[in-house]
Short mmCIF file of C-alpha atoms in Angstrom, two decimals:
data_model
loop_
_atom_site.label_atom_id
_atom_site.label_comp_id
_atom_site.label_asym_id
_atom_site.label_seq_id
_atom_site.Cartn_x
_atom_site.Cartn_y
_atom_site.Cartn_z
CA MET A 408 -40.01 -23.00 -30.31
CA ASN A 409 -42.16 -20.84 -32.51
CA GLU A 410 -41.21 -17.30 -31.52
CA ASP A 411 -39.64 -14.73 -33.80
CA VAL A 412 -35.90 -14.38 -33.22
CA ARG A 413 -33.01 -12.12 -34.21
CA VAL A 414 -29.38 -13.09 -34.70
CA TRP A 415 -26.04 -11.26 -34.50
CA ILE A 416 -22.35 -12.15 -34.42
CA GLU A 417 -19.48 -10.96 -32.24
CA HIS A 418 -17.06 -10.54 -35.13
CA ASP A 419 -13.88 -10.47 -33.05
CA LEU A 420 -14.68 -13.99 -31.78
CA CYS A 421 -15.42 -15.49 -35.20
CA THR A 422 -12.95 -18.27 -36.01
CA GLY A 423 -14.07 -18.65 -39.63
CA ASP A 424 -14.90 -22.34 -39.33
CA GLY A 425 -17.94 -21.98 -41.57
CA LEU A 426 -20.48 -24.06 -39.69
CA CYS A 427 -22.94 -21.16 -39.74
CA THR A 428 -22.60 -20.58 -43.48
CA GLN A 429 -23.15 -24.30 -44.10
CA LEU A 430 -26.24 -24.55 -41.89
CA ALA A 431 -27.92 -21.27 -42.86
CA PRO A 432 -26.32 -19.65 -45.94
CA ASP A 433 -29.35 -17.38 -46.37
CA VAL A 434 -28.55 -15.81 -42.97
CA PHE A 435 -24.74 -16.04 -42.65
CA GLU A 436 -21.99 -15.17 -45.12
CA PHE A 437 -18.24 -14.57 -44.95
CA ASP A 438 -16.63 -11.28 -45.87
CA ASP A 439 -13.34 -11.13 -47.80
CA ALA A 440 -11.38 -11.51 -44.54
CA GLY A 441 -13.14 -14.77 -43.65
CA VAL A 442 -15.30 -13.31 -40.88
CA ALA A 443 -18.97 -14.32 -40.74
CA HIS A 444 -21.71 -11.70 -40.81
CA VAL A 445 -25.50 -11.85 -40.78
CA LYS A 446 -27.63 -10.55 -43.60
CA PRO A 447 -31.27 -9.48 -43.62
CA SER A 448 -32.22 -11.79 -46.52
CA ALA A 449 -30.65 -14.37 -48.81
CA GLU A 450 -29.69 -11.69 -51.32
CA GLY A 451 -29.28 -8.91 -48.76
CA PRO A 452 -26.12 -7.03 -47.90
CA LEU A 453 -23.81 -8.19 -45.12
CA LEU A 454 -24.47 -6.37 -41.86
CA THR A 455 -20.88 -5.57 -40.96
CA GLU A 456 -21.33 -3.24 -37.97
CA GLU A 457 -20.61 -4.91 -34.64
CA GLY A 458 -23.89 -5.86 -32.97
CA ALA A 459 -25.98 -5.44 -36.13
CA SER A 460 -28.75 -8.02 -36.04
CA ALA A 461 -31.10 -9.58 -38.55
CA ASP A 462 -34.51 -11.15 -38.24
CA VAL A 463 -34.42 -14.90 -38.78
CA PRO A 464 -36.97 -16.35 -41.23
CA GLU A 465 -39.22 -18.88 -39.51
CA ASN A 466 -38.09 -21.69 -41.81
CA LEU A 467 -34.43 -21.11 -40.83
CA ARG A 468 -34.91 -20.65 -37.08
CA LEU A 469 -33.72 -24.13 -36.07
CA ASP A 470 -30.73 -24.00 -38.44
CA VAL A 471 -29.64 -20.66 -36.95
CA ILE A 472 -30.04 -22.02 -33.41
CA ASP A 473 -27.99 -25.09 -34.37
CA ALA A 474 -25.31 -22.80 -35.82
CA ALA A 475 -25.17 -20.78 -32.59
CA ASP A 476 -25.03 -23.90 -30.42
CA GLY A 477 -22.30 -25.51 -32.55
CA CYS A 478 -20.18 -22.45 -33.29
CA PRO A 479 -16.54 -23.12 -32.30
CA GLY A 480 -15.99 -19.40 -31.69
CA ASN A 481 -19.11 -19.16 -29.51
CA CYS A 482 -19.86 -15.85 -31.24
CA ILE A 483 -23.42 -16.25 -32.59
CA HIS A 484 -26.26 -14.83 -30.50
CA VAL A 485 -29.92 -15.70 -31.05
CA ALA A 486 -32.55 -13.82 -29.06
CA ARG A 487 -36.34 -13.69 -28.96
CA ARG A 488 -37.66 -10.53 -30.58
CA SER A 489 -40.42 -10.20 -28.00
CA ASP A 490 -38.18 -9.67 -24.97
CA GLY A 491 -34.54 -9.84 -26.14
CA VAL A 492 -33.76 -12.94 -24.09
CA GLU A 493 -30.96 -14.94 -25.65
CA ILE A 494 -32.07 -18.49 -26.43
CA ALA A 495 -28.89 -19.74 -28.15
CA GLY A 496 -25.30 -18.60 -28.02
CA PRO A 497 -22.87 -17.57 -25.31
CA ASN A 498 -25.39 -15.80 -23.05
CA ALA A 499 -28.23 -18.34 -23.30
CA ASP A 500 -29.32 -20.09 -20.14
#
């Protein structure tokens, strides 16, 4: 898989288990309430609006996909940028 992807989180489904922040801390971070959010870069701000998405750096693509596939809350969505098709997460085929 070598396509550019974007990631977003359904915040109301986040269980705060932390798998995503362990696998890809440059992409995922918890807020003060223990809810995971995506961020546009390692030092970037948390994107706290529901549905806000961030581009995934190529070197973190597989970690983000693993986070989506292993998320206990099933709340992480990963989609191809080219056509918006979800490749990991609750709506992936």
